[in-house]
Coordinates of C-alpha atoms in Angstrom, one line a residue:
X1 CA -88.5 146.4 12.5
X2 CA -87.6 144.4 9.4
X3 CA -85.6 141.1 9.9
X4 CA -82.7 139.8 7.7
X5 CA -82.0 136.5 6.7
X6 CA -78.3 136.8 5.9
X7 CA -78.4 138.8 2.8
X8 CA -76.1 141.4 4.3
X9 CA -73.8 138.5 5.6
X10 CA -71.6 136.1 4.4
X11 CA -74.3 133.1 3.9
X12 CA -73.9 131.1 7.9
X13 CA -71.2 133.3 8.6
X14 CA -73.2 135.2 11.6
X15 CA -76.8 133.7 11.2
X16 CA -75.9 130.0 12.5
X17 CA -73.3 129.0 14.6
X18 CA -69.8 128.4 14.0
X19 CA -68.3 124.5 14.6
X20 CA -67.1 124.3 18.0
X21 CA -64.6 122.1 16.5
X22 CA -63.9 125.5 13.9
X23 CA -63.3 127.0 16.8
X24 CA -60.9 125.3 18.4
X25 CA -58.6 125.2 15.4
X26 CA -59.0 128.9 15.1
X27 CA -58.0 129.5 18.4
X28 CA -55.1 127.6 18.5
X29 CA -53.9 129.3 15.7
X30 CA -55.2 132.7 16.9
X31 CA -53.2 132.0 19.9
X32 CA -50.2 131.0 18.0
X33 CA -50.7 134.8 16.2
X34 CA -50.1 136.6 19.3
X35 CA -47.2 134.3 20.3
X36 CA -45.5 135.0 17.2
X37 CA -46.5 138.8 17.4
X38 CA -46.0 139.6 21.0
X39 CA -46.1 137.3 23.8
X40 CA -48.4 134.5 24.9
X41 CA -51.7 135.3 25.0
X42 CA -53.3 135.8 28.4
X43 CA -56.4 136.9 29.9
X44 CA -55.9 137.3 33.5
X45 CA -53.1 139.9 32.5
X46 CA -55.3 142.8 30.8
X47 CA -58.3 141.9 34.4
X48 CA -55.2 142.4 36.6
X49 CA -54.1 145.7 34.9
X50 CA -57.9 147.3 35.0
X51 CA -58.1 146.1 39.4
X52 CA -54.5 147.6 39.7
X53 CA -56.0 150.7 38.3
X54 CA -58.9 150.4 40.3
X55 CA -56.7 149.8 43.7
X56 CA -54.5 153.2 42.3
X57 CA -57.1 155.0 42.5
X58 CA -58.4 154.4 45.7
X59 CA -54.9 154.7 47.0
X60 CA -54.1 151.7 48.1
X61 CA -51.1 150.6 44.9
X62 CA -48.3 153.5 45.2
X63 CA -46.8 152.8 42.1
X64 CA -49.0 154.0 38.7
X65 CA -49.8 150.8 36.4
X66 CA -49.4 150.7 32.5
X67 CA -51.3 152.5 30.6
X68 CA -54.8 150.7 29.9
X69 CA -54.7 151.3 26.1
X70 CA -51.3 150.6 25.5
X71 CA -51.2 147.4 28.0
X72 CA -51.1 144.4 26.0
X73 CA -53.2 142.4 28.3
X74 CA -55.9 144.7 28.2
X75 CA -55.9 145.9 24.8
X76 CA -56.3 142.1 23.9
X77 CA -59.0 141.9 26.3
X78 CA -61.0 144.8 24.7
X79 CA -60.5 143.7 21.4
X80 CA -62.2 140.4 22.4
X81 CA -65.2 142.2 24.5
X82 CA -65.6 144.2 21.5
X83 CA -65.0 141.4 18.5
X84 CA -67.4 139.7 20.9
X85 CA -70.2 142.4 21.1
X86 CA -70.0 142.7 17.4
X87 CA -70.7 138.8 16.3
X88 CA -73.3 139.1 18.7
X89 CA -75.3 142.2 17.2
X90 CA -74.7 140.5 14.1
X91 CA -76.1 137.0 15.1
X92 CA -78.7 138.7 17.2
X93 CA -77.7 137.7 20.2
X94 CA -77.3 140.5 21.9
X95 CA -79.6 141.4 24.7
X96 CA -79.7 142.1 28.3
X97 CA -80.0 139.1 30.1
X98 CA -80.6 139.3 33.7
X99 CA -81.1 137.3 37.0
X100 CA -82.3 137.2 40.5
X101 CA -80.1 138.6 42.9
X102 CA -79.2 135.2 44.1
X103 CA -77.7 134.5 40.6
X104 CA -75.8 138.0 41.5
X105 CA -74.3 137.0 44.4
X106 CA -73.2 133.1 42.8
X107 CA -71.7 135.7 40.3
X108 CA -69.7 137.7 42.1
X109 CA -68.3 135.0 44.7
X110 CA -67.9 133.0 41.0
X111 CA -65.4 135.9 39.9
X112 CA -63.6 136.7 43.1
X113 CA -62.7 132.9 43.4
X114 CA -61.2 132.4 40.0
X115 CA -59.2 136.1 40.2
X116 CA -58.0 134.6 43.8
X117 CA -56.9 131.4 41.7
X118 CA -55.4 132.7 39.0
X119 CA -53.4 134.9 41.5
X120 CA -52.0 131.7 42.7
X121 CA -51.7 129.9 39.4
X122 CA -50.0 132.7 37.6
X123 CA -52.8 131.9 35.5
X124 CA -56.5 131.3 34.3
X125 CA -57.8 128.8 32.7
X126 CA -56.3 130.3 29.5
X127 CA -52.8 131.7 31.1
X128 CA -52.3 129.4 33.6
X129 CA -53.6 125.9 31.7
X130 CA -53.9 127.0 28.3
X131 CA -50.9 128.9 27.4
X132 CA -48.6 127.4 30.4
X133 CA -49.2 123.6 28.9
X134 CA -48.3 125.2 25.4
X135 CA -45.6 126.6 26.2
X136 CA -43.9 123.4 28.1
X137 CA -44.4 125.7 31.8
X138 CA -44.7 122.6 34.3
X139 CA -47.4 124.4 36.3
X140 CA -49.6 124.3 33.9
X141 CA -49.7 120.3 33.9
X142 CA -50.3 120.8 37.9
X143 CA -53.2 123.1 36.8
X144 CA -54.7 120.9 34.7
X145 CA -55.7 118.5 37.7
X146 CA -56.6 121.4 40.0
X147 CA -59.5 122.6 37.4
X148 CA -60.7 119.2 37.1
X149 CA -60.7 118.5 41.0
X150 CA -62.5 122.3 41.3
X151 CA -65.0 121.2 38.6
X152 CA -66.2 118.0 40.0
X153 CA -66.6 120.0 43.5
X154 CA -68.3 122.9 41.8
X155 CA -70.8 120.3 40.2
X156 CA -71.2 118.7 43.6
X157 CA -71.9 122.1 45.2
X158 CA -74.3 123.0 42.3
X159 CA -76.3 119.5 43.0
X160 CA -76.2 120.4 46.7
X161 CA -77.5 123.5 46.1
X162 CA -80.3 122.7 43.8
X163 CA -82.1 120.8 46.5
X164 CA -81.6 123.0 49.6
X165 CA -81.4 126.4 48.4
X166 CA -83.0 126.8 44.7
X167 CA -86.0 125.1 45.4
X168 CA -87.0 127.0 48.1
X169 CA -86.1 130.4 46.2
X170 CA -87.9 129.0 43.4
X171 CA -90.7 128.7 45.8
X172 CA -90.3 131.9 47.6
X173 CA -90.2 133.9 44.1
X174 CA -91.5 131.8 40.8
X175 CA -90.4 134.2 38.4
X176 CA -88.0 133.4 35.4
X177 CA -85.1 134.9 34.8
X178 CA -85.9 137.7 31.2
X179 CA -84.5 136.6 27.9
X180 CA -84.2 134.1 25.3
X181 CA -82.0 130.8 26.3
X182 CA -78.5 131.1 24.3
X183 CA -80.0 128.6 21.9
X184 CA -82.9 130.4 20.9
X185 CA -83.6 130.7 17.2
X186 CA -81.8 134.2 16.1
X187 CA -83.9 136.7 14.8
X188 CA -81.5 139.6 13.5
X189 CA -82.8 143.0 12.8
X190 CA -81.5 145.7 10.6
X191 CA -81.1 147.9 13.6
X192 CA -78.3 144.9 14.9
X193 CA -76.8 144.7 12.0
X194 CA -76.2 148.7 11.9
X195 CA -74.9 148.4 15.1
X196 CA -72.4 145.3 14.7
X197 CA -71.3 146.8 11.5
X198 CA -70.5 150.3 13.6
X199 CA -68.2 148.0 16.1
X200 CA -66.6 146.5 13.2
X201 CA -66.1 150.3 11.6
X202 CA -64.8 151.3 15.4
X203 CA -62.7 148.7 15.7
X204 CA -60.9 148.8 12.2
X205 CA -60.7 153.1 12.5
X206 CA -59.0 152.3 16.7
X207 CA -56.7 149.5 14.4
X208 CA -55.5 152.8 11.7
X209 CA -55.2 154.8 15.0
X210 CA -52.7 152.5 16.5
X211 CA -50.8 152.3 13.4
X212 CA -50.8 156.4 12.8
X213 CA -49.5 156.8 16.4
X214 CA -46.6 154.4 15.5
X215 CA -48.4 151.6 18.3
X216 CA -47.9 148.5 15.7
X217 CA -47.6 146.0 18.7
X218 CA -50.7 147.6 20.1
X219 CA -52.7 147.5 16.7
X220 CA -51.9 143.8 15.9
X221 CA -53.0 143.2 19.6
X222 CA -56.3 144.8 18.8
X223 CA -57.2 143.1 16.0
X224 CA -56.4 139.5 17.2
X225 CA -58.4 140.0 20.3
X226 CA -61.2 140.9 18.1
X227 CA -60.6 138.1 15.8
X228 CA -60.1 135.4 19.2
X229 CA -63.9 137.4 20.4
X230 CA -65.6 137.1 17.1
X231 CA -64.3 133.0 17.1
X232 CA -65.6 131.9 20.7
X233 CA -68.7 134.5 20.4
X234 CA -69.5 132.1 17.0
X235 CA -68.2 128.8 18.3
X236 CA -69.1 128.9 21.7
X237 CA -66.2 127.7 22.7
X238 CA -66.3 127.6 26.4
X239 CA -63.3 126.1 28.9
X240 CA -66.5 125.6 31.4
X241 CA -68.2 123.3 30.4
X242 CA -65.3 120.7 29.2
X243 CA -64.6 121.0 33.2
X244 CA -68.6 121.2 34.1
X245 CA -70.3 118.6 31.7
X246 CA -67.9 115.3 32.4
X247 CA -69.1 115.3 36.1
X248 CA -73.0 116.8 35.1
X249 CA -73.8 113.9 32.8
X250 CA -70.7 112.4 31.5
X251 CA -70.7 114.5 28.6
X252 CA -66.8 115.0 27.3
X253 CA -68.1 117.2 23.8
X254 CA -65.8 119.9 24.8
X255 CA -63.0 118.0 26.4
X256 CA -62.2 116.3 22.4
X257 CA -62.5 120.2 21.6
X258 CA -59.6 121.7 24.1
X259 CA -58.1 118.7 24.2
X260 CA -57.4 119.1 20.5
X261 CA -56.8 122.7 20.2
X262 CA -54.4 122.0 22.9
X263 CA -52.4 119.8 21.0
X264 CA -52.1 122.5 17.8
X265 CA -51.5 125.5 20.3
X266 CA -49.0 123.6 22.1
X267 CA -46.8 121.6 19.0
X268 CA -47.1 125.0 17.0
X269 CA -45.7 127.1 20.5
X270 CA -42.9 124.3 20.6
X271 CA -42.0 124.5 16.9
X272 CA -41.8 128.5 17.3
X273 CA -39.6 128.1 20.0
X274 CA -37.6 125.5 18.7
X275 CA -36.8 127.7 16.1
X276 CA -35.8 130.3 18.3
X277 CA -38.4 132.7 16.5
X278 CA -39.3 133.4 20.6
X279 CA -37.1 132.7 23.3
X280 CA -37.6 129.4 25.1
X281 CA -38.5 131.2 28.2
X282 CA -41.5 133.1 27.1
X283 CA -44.6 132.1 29.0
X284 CA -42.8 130.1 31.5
X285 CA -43.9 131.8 34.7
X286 CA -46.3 129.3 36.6
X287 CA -45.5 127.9 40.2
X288 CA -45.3 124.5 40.3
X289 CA -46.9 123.0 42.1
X290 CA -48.5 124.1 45.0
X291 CA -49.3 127.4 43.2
X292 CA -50.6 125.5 40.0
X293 CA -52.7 123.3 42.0
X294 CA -54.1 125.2 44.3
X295 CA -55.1 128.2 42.3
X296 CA -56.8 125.6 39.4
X297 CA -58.6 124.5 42.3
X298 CA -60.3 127.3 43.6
X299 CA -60.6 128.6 40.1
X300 CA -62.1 125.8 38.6
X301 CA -64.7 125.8 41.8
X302 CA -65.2 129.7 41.1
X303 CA -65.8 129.1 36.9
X304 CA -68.7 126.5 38.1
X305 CA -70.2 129.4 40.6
X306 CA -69.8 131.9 38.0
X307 CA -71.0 129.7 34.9
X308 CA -68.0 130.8 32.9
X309 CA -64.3 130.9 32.5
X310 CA -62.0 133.6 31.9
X311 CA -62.7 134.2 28.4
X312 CA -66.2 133.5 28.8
X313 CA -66.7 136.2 31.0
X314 CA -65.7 138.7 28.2
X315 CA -67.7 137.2 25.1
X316 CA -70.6 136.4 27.5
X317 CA -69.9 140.1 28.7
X318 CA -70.3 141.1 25.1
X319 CA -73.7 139.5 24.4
X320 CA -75.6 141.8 27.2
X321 CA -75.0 138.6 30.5
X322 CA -75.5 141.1 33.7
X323 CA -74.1 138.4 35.6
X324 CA -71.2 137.8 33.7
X325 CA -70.3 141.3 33.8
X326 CA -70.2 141.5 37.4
X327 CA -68.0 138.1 37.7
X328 CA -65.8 139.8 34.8
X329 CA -65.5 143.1 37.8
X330 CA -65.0 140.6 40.7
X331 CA -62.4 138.6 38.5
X332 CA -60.6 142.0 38.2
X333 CA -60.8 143.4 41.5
X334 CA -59.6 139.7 43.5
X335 CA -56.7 138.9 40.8
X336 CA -55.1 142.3 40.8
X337 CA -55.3 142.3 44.7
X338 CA -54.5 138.8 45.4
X339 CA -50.7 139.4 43.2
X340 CA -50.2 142.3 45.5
X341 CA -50.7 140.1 48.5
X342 CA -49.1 136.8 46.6
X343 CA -45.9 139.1 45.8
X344 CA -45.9 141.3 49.0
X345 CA -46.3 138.2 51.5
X346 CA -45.7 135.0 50.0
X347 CA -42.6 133.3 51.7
X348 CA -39.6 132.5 48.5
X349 CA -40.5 129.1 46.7
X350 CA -43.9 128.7 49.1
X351 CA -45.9 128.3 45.8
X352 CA -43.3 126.2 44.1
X353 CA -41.1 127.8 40.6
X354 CA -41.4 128.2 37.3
X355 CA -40.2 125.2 35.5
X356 CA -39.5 124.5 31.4
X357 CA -39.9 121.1 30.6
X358 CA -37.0 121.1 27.9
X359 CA -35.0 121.4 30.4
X360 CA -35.4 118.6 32.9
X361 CA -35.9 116.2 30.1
X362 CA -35.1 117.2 26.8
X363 CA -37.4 118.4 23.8
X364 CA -38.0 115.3 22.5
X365 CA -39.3 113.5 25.6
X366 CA -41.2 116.7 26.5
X367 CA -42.5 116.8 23.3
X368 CA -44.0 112.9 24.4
X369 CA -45.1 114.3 27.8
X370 CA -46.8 117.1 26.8
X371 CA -48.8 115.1 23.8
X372 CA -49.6 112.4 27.0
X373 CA -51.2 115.2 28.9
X374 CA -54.7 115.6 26.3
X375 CA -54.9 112.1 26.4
X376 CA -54.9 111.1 29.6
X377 CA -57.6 114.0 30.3
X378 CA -59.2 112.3 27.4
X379 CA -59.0 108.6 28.6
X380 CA -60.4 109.5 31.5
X381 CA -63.4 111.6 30.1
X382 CA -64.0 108.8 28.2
X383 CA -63.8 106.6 30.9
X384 CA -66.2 108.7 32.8
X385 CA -68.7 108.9 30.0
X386 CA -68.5 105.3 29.7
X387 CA -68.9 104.0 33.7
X388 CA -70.6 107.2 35.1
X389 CA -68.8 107.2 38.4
X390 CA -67.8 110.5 38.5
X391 CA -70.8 111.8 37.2
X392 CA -73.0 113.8 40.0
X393 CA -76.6 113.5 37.7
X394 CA -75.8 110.6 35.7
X395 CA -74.2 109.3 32.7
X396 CA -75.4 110.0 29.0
X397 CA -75.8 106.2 28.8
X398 CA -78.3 106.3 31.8
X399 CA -81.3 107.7 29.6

C-alpha cells in the first residue's frame, strides 16, 4: 500500500501535530461558536440523552427522550466522534488499540465514576468546570478543587496499584498490549486518506441534510462538533492530564494550556452576555457546592481510572481505543441513571443551587474573581513543579 507524505493535505495540517497551545485557543473560541449559536457547549448532555435511551428501552424511564439526531448534546457529540475519526484516518492514527481485560475493567469502573460525578456536578470536566467557570456558574469554581483533589487520589491509587496489582499481572501474563504508542511516527496510507476524506464528504452531505430539512440549529451543531473533534484529535488536547501530570512528575504543560483557554472562553462568554447577545442565565445550572465538589471528586478519581476525560473519551473513541469506547458506554449508562436518581431522590438544596456570580458581587468584581481562579490553579502547579511535594513519582527537577 503506497504511503503519502502530505501531498494530498494541507502541508502539517494532518501529518504532524497541531500546537497544544493551537488548540486551546481554538477551542475557546470553538466553544464561544456554540454559545453564540445555541447554548453552552456540553458533553455530558448528548452521553446522558444516548443512557436515557438506553434505560427507555429496557423500560425502566416512562417518559420517551429527545430525539438522538435532533438533541443538541448528542448531535454535538457525534459531530466530534466523527470530526475525530476523520483527523485520525487522515493523520494515520487510526487503529484498533486494545488491552488486557484488566485494562477493561479500570475502563469501565473509569466511566461509571465520572458519569456518577457529573450526575452530581451538573457537569464534566467540560460542563461542569469548563463551561460552568465560563459562564460565571459558582459551582464550577467548587469543581475546580474537587478534580484536582480526585486527580492527586487517582495518581496515588495508580502508584498503589502499580506495585501490588500490575506487577504481578505483568508477571502472570507478559504480553503487551497491540498497537503503536500515540506518539508513534505516522505512516498514512492512501487507503486512510480515502476513508477520512469519505467522513469529511459524510459529514458535510448530513450538514446540507440538516439545512434541506429546515434543522439550521442542528446543522451548525454538527459542524462545530466536528470542527471542536478535528482540534483536540490534532492538538491533543486532553483535560487529563493537566489534572494527572502535576501530581505524576510535577509536570503543569497542560495546566498553562486550560488555564489559558480558560481565560478566553470565559472573558469572551462574559462579554456575550454582557451584551445581552445570550441571557445572563445560560449555563448557570451547577450545585454549589456540595454537588460541585463532590461530583469533581469522584470524577476526577474516575478520568485517572479511565485514562481520559469526557472529551477524550470521544476523540480517543474516534482513533480505534477499545478501552475508551467502553468508558465512553459506562460514562453514558451511570450519568443518565444517576440524574434519574439525583432528580427522583435528592432532598431540595441537598447538593447546594445554582449560583451567578454577577449577582452576589457585581460584573466587575466577578470579572477579578473569575480571572483569580487560572491563576491560583496556576501558582500552585507551579509551586508543585517547583517543590515536588505533591508529586507521587517525583518532580521534573528530581532527574
Amino acid at each position: 500500500m503506497s504511503k503519502l507524505k502530505g501531498s494530498f493535505l494541507p502541508e502539517g495540517f494532518f501529518i504532524r501535530d497541531w500546537s497544544v497551545w493551537t488548540g486551546g485557543v481554538l477551542l475557546a473560541l470553538l466553544a464561544l461558536g456554540v454559545f453564540v449559536w445555541h447554548d453552552m457547549w456540553g458533553i455530558t448532555a448528548g452521553f446522558r440523552n444516548w443512557g436515557d435511551w438506553f434505560f427507555y428501552g429496557v423500560g425502566l424511564y416512562p417518559e420517551r427522550p429527545e430525539k438522538v439526531w435532533l438533541h443538541p448534546g448528542s448531535i454535538t457529540n457525534a459531530g466530534l466522534l466523527a470530526g475525530a475519526v476523520a483527523a485520525a484516518f487522515l493523520s494515520g492514527r487510526i487503529r484498533l488499540r486494545r488491552s488486557s481485560w484488566y485494562g477493561y475493567v479500570k475502563s469501565l469502573t473509569g466511566g461509571t465514576l465520572m458519569g456518577i460525578g457529573a450526575a452530581l456536578a451538573a457537569g464534566c470536566n467540560v460542563g461542569g468546570f469548563y463551561n460552568a467557570t465560563a459562564m460565571f456558574s459558582l459551582g464550577g469554581y467548587a469543581m475546580l478543587p474537587g478534580l484536582i483533589l480526585g486527580g492527586y487520589l487517582g495518581v496515588r491509587f495508580l502508584r498503589w496499584e502499580l506495585y501490588n496489582i500490575a506487577t504481578r499481572l505483568r508477571a502472570q501474563c507478559p504480553c503487551k498490549t497491540e498497537g503503536k504508542s500515540d506518539n508513534a511516527p505516522e505512516q498514512v496510507s492512501s487507503l486512510g486518506v480515502l476513508a477520512g476524506w469519505c467522513f469529511v464528504f459524510f459529514l458535510a452531505g448530513l450538514f446540507l441534510y440538516y439545512l434541506f430539512q429546515g434543522h439550521a440549529r442542528e446543522a451548525g451543531l454538527l459542524l462545530l462538533g466536528a470542527l471542536i473533534g478535528i482540534t483536540l484529535q490534532r492538538s491533543r488536547l486532553c483535560f487529563a492530564q493537566a489534572f494527572r501530570e502535576p501530581f505524576i512528575n510535577g509536570d503543569y504543560a497542560m495546566v498553562k494550556v486550560i488555564a489559558f483557554s480558560l481565560v478566553i472562553y470565559g472573558l469572551g462568554a462574559g462579554l456575550l452576555k454582557l451584551a445581552l447577545i445570550q441571557p445572563e442565565s445560560a449555563g448557570v445550572q451547577h450545585p454549589f457546592w456540595l454537588g460541585s465538589f463532590s461530583g469533581g471528586v469522584i470524577f476526577g478519581f474516575g478520568m485517572l481510572q479511565a485514562g481520559t476525560c469526557a472529551t477524550g473519551t470521544l476523540w480517543r473513541a474516534g482513533e480505534g481505543h477499545v478501552r475508551v469506547m467502553l468508558s465512553m458506554l459506562a460514562f453514558a449508562v451511570f450519568s443518565s441513571l444517576g440524574f434519574f436518581l439525583v432528580q427522583k431522590f435528592e432532598p431540595a438544596g441537598f447538593l447546594g443551587e445554582a449560583f451567578f456570580l454577577p449577582e452576589l458581587m457585581g460584573w466587575p468584581l466577578s470579572f477579578l474573581f473569575f480571572l483569580a481562579v487560572p491563576l491560583l490553579w496556576l501558582a500552585l502547579a507551579a509551586w508543585n513543579a517547583k517543590t515536588g511535594r505533591m508529586a507521587v513519582f517525583g518532580s521534573p527537577r528530581d532527574g
